[in-house]
XYZ file of C-alpha atoms in Angstrom:
148
model
C 143.841 38.784 156.672
C 141.521 40.060 159.185
C 138.574 39.763 157.133
C 139.029 36.028 158.664
C 138.565 37.532 162.317
C 135.195 38.037 161.178
C 134.293 34.374 159.267
C 130.733 33.334 160.719
C 131.421 29.967 162.430
C 129.963 31.239 165.524
C 127.590 27.904 165.989
C 130.207 25.758 165.296
C 133.033 26.688 167.708
C 131.093 28.133 170.265
C 127.930 26.525 170.301
C 126.946 23.498 171.954
C 128.701 20.134 170.539
C 125.361 19.346 168.533
C 126.961 18.205 165.641
C 126.386 14.545 165.305
C 126.534 13.931 161.211
C 127.347 15.165 157.756
C 123.767 17.386 157.538
C 124.070 18.717 160.540
C 127.489 19.979 159.798
C 126.439 21.248 156.448
C 123.310 22.826 157.928
C 125.387 24.631 160.390
C 128.514 25.990 157.850
C 125.365 27.243 155.263
C 124.110 29.376 158.932
C 127.405 30.998 158.724
C 127.330 31.206 155.152
C 124.282 33.285 155.363
C 125.462 35.622 158.439
C 128.776 36.493 156.309
C 126.681 37.245 153.267
C 124.474 39.534 155.107
C 127.570 41.188 157.270
C 129.752 41.954 153.576
C 126.357 42.893 152.713
C 125.683 45.363 155.398
C 128.927 46.447 155.598
C 129.670 47.477 152.090
C 126.149 48.363 152.006
C 127.286 51.699 149.413
C 129.599 49.529 147.624
C 128.118 46.272 145.771
C 131.078 45.616 143.774
C 133.430 45.377 147.257
C 130.543 43.370 148.490
C 130.894 40.705 146.076
C 134.824 40.853 146.487
C 134.902 40.601 149.945
C 132.306 37.707 149.313
C 134.601 36.073 147.355
C 137.292 35.725 149.300
C 135.477 34.425 152.245
C 134.220 31.754 150.499
C 137.647 30.857 149.077
C 138.777 31.269 152.712
C 135.933 28.869 153.790
C 137.144 26.254 151.055
C 140.774 26.481 152.529
C 139.633 25.995 156.201
C 137.133 23.134 155.169
C 139.746 21.139 152.890
C 142.380 21.812 155.215
C 145.121 24.036 153.354
C 144.471 26.852 155.374
C 148.216 29.145 155.781
C 146.910 29.741 159.528
C 146.068 27.174 161.091
C 143.925 28.696 164.492
C 142.711 26.485 167.034
C 138.884 27.204 166.199
C 139.535 26.537 162.637
C 141.312 22.890 163.292
C 137.999 22.310 165.157
C 135.940 22.779 162.297
C 138.196 21.163 160.134
C 138.118 18.185 162.783
C 134.427 17.853 163.389
C 134.322 17.956 159.149
C 136.497 14.671 159.547
C 134.836 13.128 162.461
C 131.254 13.180 160.954
C 132.647 12.005 157.371
C 134.189 8.898 159.381
C 130.992 8.481 160.691
C 129.358 8.853 157.744
C 131.650 6.244 155.969
C 130.912 3.658 158.455
C 127.448 3.767 158.439
C 126.865 4.319 154.689
C 129.940 2.935 153.753
C 130.480 5.722 151.671
C 134.221 7.736 151.620
C 134.880 10.959 151.216
C 137.089 13.564 151.752
C 136.908 16.618 153.205
C 138.090 17.882 149.852
C 135.693 15.973 148.019
C 132.874 16.989 150.147
C 133.656 20.836 149.852
C 133.405 20.060 145.541
C 129.817 18.533 146.257
C 128.704 21.433 148.794
C 130.752 24.949 147.725
C 127.369 25.738 145.887
C 125.196 25.711 148.357
C 127.877 27.673 150.733
C 128.267 30.194 147.724
C 124.116 30.429 147.545
C 123.888 31.044 151.366
C 126.101 33.652 151.319
C 124.192 35.402 148.675
C 120.953 35.027 150.345
C 122.657 36.916 153.606
C 123.493 39.413 150.691
C 120.259 39.410 149.570
C 118.258 39.880 152.828
C 120.030 42.604 153.451
C 117.882 44.433 150.259
C 121.402 46.358 149.117
C 121.992 43.560 146.523
C 121.026 44.662 143.065
C 118.359 43.393 141.216
C 121.389 43.222 138.078
C 123.138 40.634 140.033
C 121.932 38.060 138.680
C 124.961 36.371 137.299
C 126.453 36.132 140.580
C 124.329 32.940 140.652
C 127.855 31.114 139.618
C 129.639 29.984 141.874
C 133.358 31.714 141.902
C 136.508 29.786 141.384
C 138.439 31.875 144.050
C 138.493 28.600 146.189
C 141.141 27.316 143.468
C 143.239 29.993 143.855
C 146.327 29.479 146.677
C 145.961 31.214 149.416
C 149.122 32.966 149.173
C 148.324 34.429 145.866
C 144.625 36.022 147.375
C 146.355 37.652 150.395
């Protein structure tokens, strides 16, 4: 879908190869999620329901890319998955902790959603009544082909 062309992975794809560990990977991913929430909030500034709907779909797209379930295997998205696998492998070697990309996603999905909300809130367009949004959506569990 066209929305995926705008997913904020710029720091991870075009930036210097500075991702050396799992914390740096997470930090870069969260920076992108903040920008994604901000971008969608500004785009849908007069329609908060559309903004939230778009954010839930972007959230699920992030999940597919991270977990490796993405139906569109573009080189940049493959690179993100590869970087995650590399840092998870390093983590396993140094800490004797085995994590898959899917396990990492389950552990960190709430942080990504909250980062997106933070970006949306920064626009000033997020209504105060949207406190219920702190509940992480489950759209990332819906198979990708059903969301298109």
